[in-house]
PDB file of C-alpha atoms in Angstrom:
ATOM      1  CA  MET A  12      63.177  53.519 -10.350  1.00  0.00           C
ATOM      2  CA  SER A  13      64.728  53.671  -7.208  1.00  0.00           C
ATOM      3  CA  GLN A  14      63.906  56.787  -4.327  1.00  0.00           C
ATOM      4  CA  GLU A  15      66.918  57.725  -4.514  1.00  0.00           C
ATOM      5  CA  SER A  16      66.943  57.566  -8.243  1.00  0.00           C
ATOM      6  CA  ALA A  17      64.309  59.394  -8.302  1.00  0.00           C
ATOM      7  CA  ALA A  18      65.849  62.338  -6.588  1.00  0.00           C
ATOM      8  CA  SER A  19      68.975  62.277  -7.930  1.00  0.00           C
ATOM      9  CA  SER A  20      67.248  62.859 -11.634  1.00  0.00           C
ATOM     10  CA  ALA A  21      64.643  65.263 -10.047  1.00  0.00           C
ATOM     11  CA  VAL A  22      67.572  68.807  -9.501  1.00  0.00           C
ATOM     12  CA  THR A  23      68.588  69.912 -12.748  1.00  0.00           C
ATOM     13  CA  PHE A  24      70.477  72.696 -14.002  1.00  0.00           C
ATOM     14  CA  SER A  25      67.307  75.448 -14.877  1.00  0.00           C
ATOM     15  CA  ARG A  26      68.660  78.139 -13.862  1.00  0.00           C
ATOM     16  CA  GLY A  27      71.575  78.902 -16.775  1.00  0.00           C
ATOM     17  CA  VAL A  28      68.959  79.089 -19.493  1.00  0.00           C
ATOM     18  CA  GLY A  29      68.997  82.352 -20.994  1.00  0.00           C
ATOM     19  CA  GLN A  30      71.641  85.454 -22.539  1.00  0.00           C
ATOM     20  CA  TRP A  31      74.371  86.058 -20.265  1.00  0.00           C
ATOM     21  CA  VAL A  32      77.148  89.242 -20.478  1.00  0.00           C
ATOM     22  CA  GLY A  33      79.439  89.634 -18.137  1.00  0.00           C
ATOM     23  CA  THR A  34      83.636  90.302 -17.507  1.00  0.00           C
ATOM     24  CA  SER A  35      85.668  87.554 -16.682  1.00  0.00           C
ATOM     25  CA  GLU A  36      89.551  88.420 -14.862  1.00  0.00           C
ATOM     26  CA  VAL A  37      91.937  86.072 -16.551  1.00  0.00           C
ATOM     27  CA  TYR A  38      95.191  86.119 -14.201  1.00  0.00           C
ATOM     28  CA  ASN A  39      98.116  82.854 -15.011  1.00  0.00           C
ATOM     29  CA  GLY A  40      98.875  80.210 -12.934  1.00  0.00           C
ATOM     30  CA  GLU A  41     101.245  82.551 -10.051  1.00  0.00           C
ATOM     31  CA  GLY A  42      97.783  84.622  -9.885  1.00  0.00           C
ATOM     32  CA  ARG A  43      99.263  87.628 -11.692  1.00  0.00           C
ATOM     33  CA  PHE A  44      96.115  90.005 -13.950  1.00  0.00           C
ATOM     34  CA  VAL A  45      96.777  89.856 -17.321  1.00  0.00           C
ATOM     35  CA  GLY A  46      93.373  90.953 -18.408  1.00  0.00           C
ATOM     36  CA  HIS A  47      89.911  91.303 -18.964  1.00  0.00           C
ATOM     37  CA  ALA A  48      87.589  89.154 -21.327  1.00  0.00           C
ATOM     38  CA  ILE A  49      84.536  89.917 -22.120  1.00  0.00           C
ATOM     39  CA  ASP A  50      82.655  86.552 -21.954  1.00  0.00           C
ATOM     40  CA  GLN A  51      78.721  86.228 -23.302  1.00  0.00           C
ATOM     41  CA  ARG A  52      77.121  83.326 -23.399  1.00  0.00           C
ATOM     42  CA  HIS A  53      73.376  82.275 -24.555  1.00  0.00           C
ATOM     43  CA  VAL A  54      72.024  79.329 -23.002  1.00  0.00           C
ATOM     44  CA  GLN A  55      68.554  77.599 -25.389  1.00  0.00           C
ATOM     45  CA  PRO A  56      67.332  74.310 -24.451  1.00  0.00           C
ATOM     46  CA  ILE A  57      66.899  72.059 -27.528  1.00  0.00           C
ATOM     47  CA  ASP A  58      64.842  69.769 -26.429  1.00  0.00           C
ATOM     48  CA  ASP A  59      64.042  67.842 -22.450  1.00  0.00           C
ATOM     49  CA  THR A  60      67.576  66.479 -22.251  1.00  0.00           C
ATOM     50  CA  HIS A  61      70.521  69.180 -24.687  1.00  0.00           C
ATOM     51  CA  LEU A  62      71.198  72.419 -24.357  1.00  0.00           C
ATOM     52  CA  ARG A  63      73.283  74.597 -26.481  1.00  0.00           C
ATOM     53  CA  ILE A  64      76.047  76.975 -25.506  1.00  0.00           C
ATOM     54  CA  ASP A  65      76.777  79.845 -28.053  1.00  0.00           C
ATOM     55  CA  LEU A  66      79.878  81.689 -26.151  1.00  0.00           C
ATOM     56  CA  SER A  67      82.529  84.496 -27.532  1.00  0.00           C
ATOM     57  CA  PHE A  68      84.928  85.338 -25.336  1.00  0.00           C
ATOM     58  CA  THR A  69      87.127  88.020 -26.175  1.00  0.00           C
ATOM     59  CA  GLY A  70      90.306  88.820 -24.050  1.00  0.00           C
ATOM     60  CA  PRO A  71      93.724  87.347 -23.276  1.00  0.00           C
ATOM     61  CA  LEU A  72      92.072  84.214 -24.414  1.00  0.00           C
ATOM     62  CA  MET A  73      90.548  83.989 -27.181  1.00  0.00           C
ATOM     63  CA  LEU A  74      87.096  81.538 -28.096  1.00  0.00           C
ATOM     64  CA  SER A  75      83.947  81.700 -30.389  1.00  0.00           C
ATOM     65  CA  GLY A  76      81.358  78.983 -31.123  1.00  0.00           C
ATOM     66  CA  HIS A  77      79.287  76.393 -29.567  1.00  0.00           C
ATOM     67  CA  TYR A  78      78.646  73.157 -27.654  1.00  0.00           C
ATOM     68  CA  ILE A  79      76.159  70.869 -26.914  1.00  0.00           C
ATOM     69  CA  ILE A  80      75.260  69.702 -23.481  1.00  0.00           C
ATOM     70  CA  GLU A  81      73.273  66.429 -22.491  1.00  0.00           C
ATOM     71  CA  THR A  82      71.924  66.569 -19.620  1.00  0.00           C
ATOM     72  CA  ARG A  83      70.872  62.851 -17.423  1.00  0.00           C
ATOM     73  CA  GLY A  84      69.551  64.131 -14.133  1.00  0.00           C
ATOM     74  CA  ARG A  85      72.621  65.404 -12.388  1.00  0.00           C
ATOM     75  CA  GLU A  86      74.844  64.583 -14.986  1.00  0.00           C
ATOM     76  CA  ARG A  87      75.811  66.915 -17.390  1.00  0.00           C
ATOM     77  CA  LEU A  88      77.992  65.379 -20.842  1.00  0.00           C
ATOM     78  CA  TYR A  89      79.516  68.229 -22.764  1.00  0.00           C
ATOM     79  CA  ARG A  90      79.324  66.924 -26.093  1.00  0.00           C
ATOM     80  CA  GLY A  91      81.453  69.498 -27.577  1.00  0.00           C
ATOM     81  CA  PRO A  92      82.326  70.861 -30.340  1.00  0.00           C
ATOM     82  CA  VAL A  93      84.320  73.111 -28.423  1.00  0.00           C
ATOM     83  CA  ASN A  94      83.761  72.146 -25.368  1.00  0.00           C
ATOM     84  CA  VAL A  95      84.063  68.679 -24.360  1.00  0.00           C
ATOM     85  CA  GLY A  96      83.960  66.661 -20.459  1.00  0.00           C
ATOM     86  CA  PHE A  97      80.947  65.581 -17.796  1.00  0.00           C
ATOM     87  CA  ALA A  98      79.450  67.991 -15.206  1.00  0.00           C
ATOM     88  CA  GLU A  99      77.734  67.417 -12.035  1.00  0.00           C
ATOM     89  CA  THR A 100      74.845  69.554 -10.493  1.00  0.00           C
ATOM     90  CA  LEU A 101      75.284  69.648  -6.724  1.00  0.00           C
ATOM     91  CA  ASP A 102      72.247  71.161  -6.463  1.00  0.00           C
ATOM     92  CA  GLU A 103      70.097  73.310  -8.182  1.00  0.00           C
ATOM     93  CA  GLY A 104      72.172  76.913  -9.235  1.00  0.00           C
ATOM     94  CA  LEU A 105      75.287  74.835  -8.848  1.00  0.00           C
ATOM     95  CA  VAL A 106      77.465  73.210 -11.313  1.00  0.00           C
ATOM     96  CA  ASP A 107      80.825  71.470 -11.026  1.00  0.00           C
ATOM     97  CA  ALA A 108      82.787  70.372 -13.639  1.00  0.00           C
ATOM     98  CA  ASP A 109      85.810  69.033 -15.707  1.00  0.00           C
ATOM     99  CA  ASN A 110      85.998  69.659 -19.274  1.00  0.00           C
ATOM    100  CA  TYR A 111      88.692  70.172 -21.809  1.00  0.00           C
ATOM    101  CA  TRP A 112      89.519  72.957 -24.567  1.00  0.00           C
ATOM    102  CA  ALA A 113      90.789  71.868 -27.359  1.00  0.00           C
ATOM    103  CA  HIS A 114      91.391  75.316 -28.866  1.00  0.00           C
ATOM    104  CA  TRP A 115      93.602  75.915 -26.297  1.00  0.00           C
ATOM    105  CA  GLY A 116      94.950  72.727 -25.181  1.00  0.00           C
ATOM    106  CA  LEU A 117      93.689  72.977 -21.363  1.00  0.00           C
ATOM    107  CA  SER A 118      91.663  71.048 -19.176  1.00  0.00           C
ATOM    108  CA  GLN A 119      89.364  73.064 -16.763  1.00  0.00           C
ATOM    109  CA  ARG A 120      88.103  72.520 -13.240  1.00  0.00           C
ATOM    110  CA  PHE A 121      85.373  75.339 -12.571  1.00  0.00           C
ATOM    111  CA  PHE A 122      82.359  75.360 -10.762  1.00  0.00           C
ATOM    112  CA  LEU A 123      79.355  77.670 -11.928  1.00  0.00           C
ATOM    113  CA  TYR A 124      76.772  79.540  -9.353  1.00  0.00           C
ATOM    114  CA  VAL A 125      73.723  81.142 -10.156  1.00  0.00           C
ATOM    115  CA  THR A 126      71.780  83.037  -7.731  1.00  0.00           C
ATOM    116  CA  PRO A 127      68.592  82.386  -6.556  1.00  0.00           C
ATOM    117  CA  ASP A 128      66.561  85.624  -8.399  1.00  0.00           C
ATOM    118  CA  GLN A 129      68.154  84.447 -11.154  1.00  0.00           C
ATOM    119  CA  SER A 130      70.231  87.503 -12.028  1.00  0.00           C
ATOM    120  CA  ARG A 131      73.356  86.504 -12.065  1.00  0.00           C
ATOM    121  CA  GLN A 132      76.176  84.133 -12.136  1.00  0.00           C
ATOM    122  CA  PHE A 133      79.473  83.453 -10.717  1.00  0.00           C
ATOM    123  CA  ALA A 134      81.779  80.866 -11.573  1.00  0.00           C
ATOM    124  CA  LEU A 135      85.621  79.938 -10.697  1.00  0.00           C
ATOM    125  CA  THR A 136      87.425  78.135 -13.324  1.00  0.00           C
ATOM    126  CA  LEU A 137      91.054  76.529 -13.370  1.00  0.00           C
ATOM    127  CA  MET A 138      92.903  76.186 -16.223  1.00  0.00           C
ATOM    128  CA  SER A 139      95.693  73.762 -17.284  1.00  0.00           C
ATOM    129  CA  ARG A 140      97.901  72.185 -18.964  1.00  0.00           C
ATOM    130  CA  GLY A 141      98.485  68.467 -16.927  1.00  0.00           C
ATOM    131  CA  GLU A 142      99.306  69.163 -13.915  1.00  0.00           C
ATOM    132  CA  GLN A 143     100.490  72.711 -14.348  1.00  0.00           C
ATOM    133  CA  LEU A 144      98.227  76.012 -13.952  1.00  0.00           C
ATOM    134  CA  MET A 145      98.680  78.170 -16.547  1.00  0.00           C
ATOM    135  CA  TYR A 146      95.284  80.584 -16.063  1.00  0.00           C
ATOM    136  CA  VAL A 147      92.474  81.113 -13.187  1.00  0.00           C
ATOM    137  CA  ILE A 148      89.411  82.845 -14.448  1.00  0.00           C
ATOM    138  CA  VAL A 149      87.223  84.536 -12.109  1.00  0.00           C
ATOM    139  CA  GLY A 150      84.335  84.801 -14.063  1.00  0.00           C
ATOM    140  CA  GLU A 151      80.739  87.099 -13.128  1.00  0.00           C
ATOM    141  CA  PHE A 152      77.746  87.830 -15.622  1.00  0.00           C
ATOM    142  CA  ARG A 153      74.435  89.645 -15.512  1.00  0.00           C
ATOM    143  CA  LYS A 154      71.183  88.116 -16.918  1.00  0.00           C
ATOM    144  CA  ALA A 155      70.531  90.092 -20.327  1.00  0.00           C
ATOM    145  CA  ASP A 156      67.518  92.231 -20.649  1.00  0.00           C
ATOM    146  CA  THR A 157      67.072  90.402 -24.716  1.00  0.00           C
ATOM    147  CA  THR A 158      63.787  92.933 -24.617  1.00  0.00           C
ATOM    148  CA  ALA A 159      65.808  95.974 -24.928  1.00  0.00           C
ATOM    149  CA  ASP A 160      66.628  97.800 -28.149  1.00  0.00           C
ATOM    150  CA  SER A 161      70.466  98.415 -27.040  1.00  0.00           C
ATOM    151  CA  PRO A 162      72.363  95.727 -27.137  1.00  0.00           C
ATOM    152  CA  PRO A 163      73.728  94.045 -23.950  1.00  0.00           C
ATOM    153  CA  SER A 164      76.395  96.249 -21.921  1.00  0.00           C
ATOM    154  CA  ILE A 165      78.837  95.164 -19.339  1.00  0.00           C
ATOM    155  CA  HIS A 166      77.845  97.196 -15.598  1.00  0.00           C
ATOM    156  CA  PRO A 167      80.287  99.279 -14.681  1.00  0.00           C
ATOM    157  CA  SER A 168      81.486  97.782 -11.318  1.00  0.00           C
ATOM    158  CA  LEU A 169      83.305  94.735 -13.393  1.00  0.00           C
ATOM    159  CA  VAL A 170      85.936  96.755 -15.405  1.00  0.00           C
ATOM    160  CA  LEU A 171      88.473  98.339 -13.530  1.00  0.00           C
ATOM    161  CA  PRO A 172      90.738 101.245 -15.002  1.00  0.00           C
ATOM    162  CA  GLY A 173      93.565 101.141 -16.124  1.00  0.00           C
ATOM    163  CA  ILE A 174      96.237  98.395 -18.325  1.00  0.00           C
ATOM    164  CA  PRO A 175      97.241  94.933 -17.092  1.00  0.00           C
ATOM    165  CA  ALA A 176     100.548  96.772 -16.669  1.00  0.00           C
ATOM    166  CA  ASP A 177      99.551  98.878 -13.944  1.00  0.00           C
ATOM    167  CA  ARG A 178      97.927  95.815 -12.093  1.00  0.00           C
ATOM    168  CA  VAL A 179     100.656  92.947 -12.533  1.00  0.00           C
ATOM    169  CA  ASN A 180     102.033  92.817  -9.621  1.00  0.00           C
ATOM    170  CA  ASP A 181      99.252  93.884  -7.678  1.00  0.00           C
ATOM    171  CA  PRO A 182      97.809  91.169  -5.927  1.00  0.00           C
ATOM    172  CA  THR A 183      94.306  93.739  -5.142  1.00  0.00           C
ATOM    173  CA  ASN A 184      94.392  93.922  -8.872  1.00  0.00           C
ATOM    174  CA  GLY A 185      93.846  97.854  -8.457  1.00  0.00           C
ATOM    175  CA  ARG A 186      91.152  97.601  -5.540  1.00  0.00           C
ATOM    176  CA  GLY A 187      92.958  98.805  -3.009  1.00  0.00           C
ATOM    177  CA  GLN A 188      92.300  95.932  -0.935  1.00  0.00           C
ATOM    178  CA  MET A 189      92.089  92.169  -0.075  1.00  0.00           C
ATOM    179  CA  LEU A 190      88.483  91.736  -0.670  1.00  0.00           C
ATOM    180  CA  ILE A 191      88.576  88.041   0.467  1.00  0.00           C
ATOM    181  CA  HIS A 192      90.521  89.162   3.789  1.00  0.00           C
ATOM    182  CA  ARG A 193      89.252  91.703   4.687  1.00  0.00           C
ATOM    183  CA  THR A 194      87.959  92.859   8.400  1.00  0.00           C
ATOM    184  CA  GLY A 195      84.962  92.265   9.007  1.00  0.00           C
ATOM    185  CA  ALA A 196      82.698  89.200   8.377  1.00  0.00           C
ATOM    186  CA  TRP A 197      80.707  87.531   6.074  1.00  0.00           C
ATOM    187  CA  VAL A 198      77.175  86.260   7.240  1.00  0.00           C
ATOM    188  CA  GLY A 199      74.565  84.105   5.743  1.00  0.00           C
ATOM    189  CA  GLU A 200      73.410  80.215   5.074  1.00  0.00           C
ATOM    190  CA  LEU A 201      75.025  77.710   3.707  1.00  0.00           C
ATOM    191  CA  LYS A 202      73.240  74.821   2.273  1.00  0.00           C
ATOM    192  CA  THR A 203      74.421  70.971   3.163  1.00  0.00           C
ATOM    193  CA  LEU A 204      74.223  67.974   0.800  1.00  0.00           C
ATOM    194  CA  ASP A 205      75.190  64.697   2.000  1.00  0.00           C
ATOM    195  CA  ALA A 206      77.409  62.141  -0.523  1.00  0.00           C
ATOM    196  CA  ALA A 207      74.566  61.494  -2.319  1.00  0.00           C
ATOM    197  CA  LEU A 208      73.791  65.007  -2.434  1.00  0.00           C
ATOM    198  CA  HIS A 209      70.720  64.236  -0.444  1.00  0.00           C
ATOM    199  CA  PRO A 210      69.480  68.273   1.164  1.00  0.00           C
ATOM    200  CA  GLN A 211      70.180  68.322   4.485  1.00  0.00           C
ATOM    201  CA  GLY A 212      69.165  71.386   5.825  1.00  0.00           C
ATOM    202  CA  SER A 213      70.424  74.828   6.140  1.00  0.00           C
ATOM    203  CA  VAL A 214      72.189  76.779   8.923  1.00  0.00           C
ATOM    204  CA  ALA A 215      73.197  80.408   9.935  1.00  0.00           C
ATOM    205  CA  TYR A 216      76.643  80.863   8.690  1.00  0.00           C
ATOM    206  CA  GLU A 217      79.148  83.310   9.776  1.00  0.00           C
ATOM    207  CA  GLN A 218      83.052  83.522   8.845  1.00  0.00           C
ATOM    208  CA  HIS A 219      84.955  86.717  11.424  1.00  0.00           C
ATOM    209  CA  ILE A 220      88.179  87.305   9.149  1.00  0.00           C
ATOM    210  CA  THR A 221      90.522  89.958  11.955  1.00  0.00           C
ATOM    211  CA  GLN A 222      94.083  91.506  10.449  1.00  0.00           C
ATOM    212  CA  ASP A 223      96.551  90.522  13.289  1.00  0.00           C
ATOM    213  CA  SER A 224      99.078  92.404  11.054  1.00  0.00           C
ATOM    214  CA  ALA A 225     100.509  92.793   7.431  1.00  0.00           C
ATOM    215  CA  ASP A 226     100.619  89.325   6.578  1.00  0.00           C
ATOM    216  CA  THR A 227      98.441  87.854   9.610  1.00  0.00           C
ATOM    217  CA  LEU A 228      95.514  87.312  10.276  1.00  0.00           C
ATOM    218  CA  THR A 229      92.364  85.040  12.278  1.00  0.00           C
ATOM    219  CA  LEU A 230      89.674  83.689  10.521  1.00  0.00           C
ATOM    220  CA  ARG A 231      86.541  82.364  13.564  1.00  0.00           C
ATOM    221  CA  VAL A 232      83.866  80.730  12.116  1.00  0.00           C
ATOM    222  CA  GLU A 233      81.707  80.131  14.594  1.00  0.00           C
ATOM    223  CA  SER A 234      78.501  78.419  12.939  1.00  0.00           C
ATOM    224  CA  SER A 235      78.328  74.399  13.007  1.00  0.00           C
ATOM    225  CA  THR A 236      76.793  72.923  10.184  1.00  0.00           C
ATOM    226  CA  PRO A 237      75.968  68.980   9.942  1.00  0.00           C
ATOM    227  CA  LEU A 238      79.614  68.173   8.580  1.00  0.00           C
ATOM    228  CA  LEU A 239      82.297  71.078   9.861  1.00  0.00           C
ATOM    229  CA  SER A 240      82.600  71.772  13.934  1.00  0.00           C
ATOM    230  CA  PRO A 241      83.013  75.615  14.668  1.00  0.00           C
ATOM    231  CA  HIS A 242      86.747  76.810  14.250  1.00  0.00           C
ATOM    232  CA  HIS A 243      89.520  79.062  13.786  1.00  0.00           C
ATOM    233  CA  VAL A 244      92.375  79.255  12.032  1.00  0.00           C
ATOM    234  CA  THR A 245      95.194  81.548  12.010  1.00  0.00           C
ATOM    235  CA  LEU A 246      96.811  82.001   7.972  1.00  0.00           C
ATOM    236  CA  HIS A 247     100.022  83.623   7.020  1.00  0.00           C
ATOM    237  CA  THR A 248     100.400  85.494   3.667  1.00  0.00           C
ATOM    238  CA  ASN A 249     102.414  86.885   1.176  1.00  0.00           C
ATOM    239  CA  HIS A 250      99.033  88.020  -0.717  1.00  0.00           C
ATOM    240  CA  TRP A 251      99.968  85.943  -3.446  1.00  0.00           C
ATOM    241  CA  GLN A 252      98.900  82.550  -1.161  1.00  0.00           C
ATOM    242  CA  ALA A 253      97.636  81.960   2.143  1.00  0.00           C
ATOM    243  CA  TRP A 254      98.727  79.077   4.630  1.00  0.00           C
ATOM    244  CA  THR A 255      98.361  77.765   8.069  1.00  0.00           C
ATOM    245  CA  PRO A 256     101.090  76.655  10.915  1.00  0.00           C
ATOM    246  CA  ALA A 257     100.287  73.926  12.874  1.00  0.00           C
ATOM    247  CA  GLY A 258      96.888  73.289  14.684  1.00  0.00           C
ATOM    248  CA  ASP A 259      93.471  71.125  13.788  1.00  0.00           C
ATOM    249  CA  VAL A 260      92.636  72.871  10.981  1.00  0.00           C
ATOM    250  CA  VAL A 261      95.216  72.919   8.753  1.00  0.00           C
ATOM    251  CA  GLY A 262      95.983  73.886   4.467  1.00  0.00           C
ATOM    252  CA  SER A 263      96.310  76.868   1.872  1.00  0.00           C
ATOM    253  CA  TYR A 264      95.314  78.385  -0.434  1.00  0.00           C
ATOM    254  CA  THR A 265      95.962  79.826  -3.839  1.00  0.00           C
ATOM    255  CA  LEU A 266      94.772  83.636  -4.144  1.00  0.00           C
ATOM    256  CA  ILE A 267      93.035  85.321  -6.923  1.00  0.00           C
ATOM    257  CA  GLY A 268      92.904  89.285  -7.201  1.00  0.00           C
ATOM    258  CA  GLY A 269      92.113  89.501  -4.041  1.00  0.00           C
ATOM    259  CA  ARG A 270      88.594  88.609  -4.403  1.00  0.00           C
ATOM    260  CA  ALA A 271      89.256  84.937  -4.771  1.00  0.00           C
ATOM    261  CA  LEU A 272      90.455  81.480  -3.948  1.00  0.00           C
ATOM    262  CA  SER A 273      90.849  77.378  -4.260  1.00  0.00           C
ATOM    263  CA  GLY A 274      92.105  75.657  -1.679  1.00  0.00           C
ATOM    264  CA  GLN A 275      92.551  72.421   0.652  1.00  0.00           C
ATOM    265  CA  PHE A 276      92.779  72.284   4.723  1.00  0.00           C
ATOM    266  CA  HIS A 277      92.365  69.549   6.514  1.00  0.00           C
ATOM    267  CA  HIS A 278      90.024  69.537   9.146  1.00  0.00           C
ATOM    268  CA  LEU A 279      91.422  66.858  11.562  1.00  0.00           C
ATOM    269  CA  LYS A 280      89.410  66.420  14.927  1.00  0.00           C
ATOM    270  CA  ASP A 281      86.601  65.536  11.850  1.00  0.00           C
ATOM    271  CA  GLU A 282      88.750  64.051   9.831  1.00  0.00           C
ATOM    272  CA  LEU A 283      87.972  65.263   6.498  1.00  0.00           C
ATOM    273  CA  ARG A 284      89.656  67.462   3.768  1.00  0.00           C
ATOM    274  CA  VAL A 285      87.619  70.494   2.081  1.00  0.00           C
ATOM    275  CA  TRP A 286      88.374  71.564  -0.925  1.00  0.00           C
ATOM    276  CA  ARG A 287      87.635  74.932  -0.597  1.00  0.00           C
ATOM    277  CA  ARG A 288      86.465  77.440  -3.856  1.00  0.00           C
ATOM    278  CA  GLU A 289      85.345  81.405  -3.124  1.00  0.00           C
ATOM    279  CA  VAL A 290      84.106  84.100  -4.973  1.00  0.00           C
ATOM    280  CA  VAL A 291      84.373  87.949  -4.247  1.00  0.00           C
ATOM    281  CA  SER A 292      81.502  89.960  -6.215  1.00  0.00           C
ATOM    282  CA  ALA A 293      83.529  92.703  -7.875  1.00  0.00           C
ATOM    283  CA  ASP A 294      81.701  95.403  -5.390  1.00  0.00           C
ATOM    284  CA  GLY A 295      82.751  93.331  -2.710  1.00  0.00           C
ATOM    285  CA  LEU A 296      79.022  92.851  -1.163  1.00  0.00           C
ATOM    286  CA  LEU A 297      78.881  89.056  -2.156  1.00  0.00           C
ATOM    287  CA  LYS A 298      80.625  85.891  -1.877  1.00  0.00           C
ATOM    288  CA  VAL A 299      79.924  82.452  -2.952  1.00  0.00           C
ATOM    289  CA  ALA A 300      81.342  79.662  -1.235  1.00  0.00           C
ATOM    290  CA  VAL A 301      81.692  76.079  -2.344  1.00  0.00           C
ATOM    291  CA  HIS A 302      83.142  73.924  -0.205  1.00  0.00           C
ATOM    292  CA  VAL A 303      83.125  70.183  -1.014  1.00  0.00           C
ATOM    293  CA  LEU A 304      84.224  66.885   1.506  1.00  0.00           C
ATOM    294  CA  TYR A 305      86.490  64.400   1.481  1.00  0.00           C
ATOM    295  CA  ARG A 306      87.572  61.479   3.188  1.00  0.00           C
ATOM    296  CA  GLY A 307      90.126  60.100   1.860  1.00  0.00           C
ATOM    297  CA  GLY A 308      89.044  59.947  -2.034  1.00  0.00           C
ATOM    298  CA  THR A 309      85.583  59.886  -1.543  1.00  0.00           C
ATOM    299  CA  ARG A 310      83.224  62.716  -1.608  1.00  0.00           C
ATOM    300  CA  VAL A 311      81.369  62.449   1.879  1.00  0.00           C
ATOM    301  CA  GLY A 312      79.292  66.413   1.623  1.00  0.00           C
ATOM    302  CA  VAL A 313      79.153  69.685  -0.469  1.00  0.00           C
ATOM    303  CA  GLN A 314      78.712  72.877   1.472  1.00  0.00           C
ATOM    304  CA  TYR A 315      77.593  75.954  -0.519  1.00  0.00           C
ATOM    305  CA  GLY A 316      76.174  79.274  -0.215  1.00  0.00           C
ATOM    306  CA  LEU A 317      75.359  83.547  -0.862  1.00  0.00           C
ATOM    307  CA  LEU A 318      77.677  85.329   1.973  1.00  0.00           C
ATOM    308  CA  HIS A 319      76.898  88.959   2.312  1.00  0.00           C
ATOM    309  CA  TRP A 320      79.269  91.348   3.566  1.00  0.00           C
ATOM    310  CA  LYS A 321      79.411  92.943   7.056  1.00  0.00           C
ATOM    311  CA  ASP A 322      82.174  95.557   7.959  1.00  0.00           C
ATOM    312  CA  ALA A 323      84.394  95.208  11.449  1.00  0.00           C
TER     313      ALA A 323
END
């Protein structure tokens, strides 16, 4: 086995084993809230290369069943019956996947991140039929205590009061603020992987946000990573999307409930395109950032991390 293939096969997604329970906030393709779903998953190993996932998803979309994942180093092959497709373990605790759910007739692009202490999971799922975005699902899960006498319960911070009709026209989904766009800073570390997903180290990272007006904000990244230079960008927003004017960094993203985003940015000086996906925890204190970098259609690296909120 070559050194490269040995390094590739050494990384597997082991943090996800166990029983997980949480809620998923389900939005339609326009970002409008349609309801909560109770999302329970039991992940158990069958042997050294196979996992079985039993799931129950109860909400605007409903499904109960199981699927098998075969692991081949970084590769994850979803073998069905309810979920088929392929994924890649980008790093320990981080999976990026493209799947298909025949029960719903929907194709799925998603990332799943497990915190280093293995107590919480975050997921952002884009569900499409053809090229039309049908649903976006923001998931947050906590590991269940299987030794407790009572069944696993949902953490109170994961369920908002009211009914979907109260919040269908509210881009903050009842929280009263856009968690993604608050004035302040996200601070932490981003880990960088190269094109072959070899670790390139971690760097301190700061993303500062200033609300200039009701529909304009400035995003300033002061840290330099191995792939991207420090930069700042002006964003216009209608609170359902955000987009830039002309400049050195240009692009746009979809906003989901004020707590998640997905979109593409072109860093012209670095000659890179970045697919940004970010999810803020329901309590607003943590943010998972997953940035995949491309030159043309070729992936040249990944940077990701868990950031903490710092008030202005």
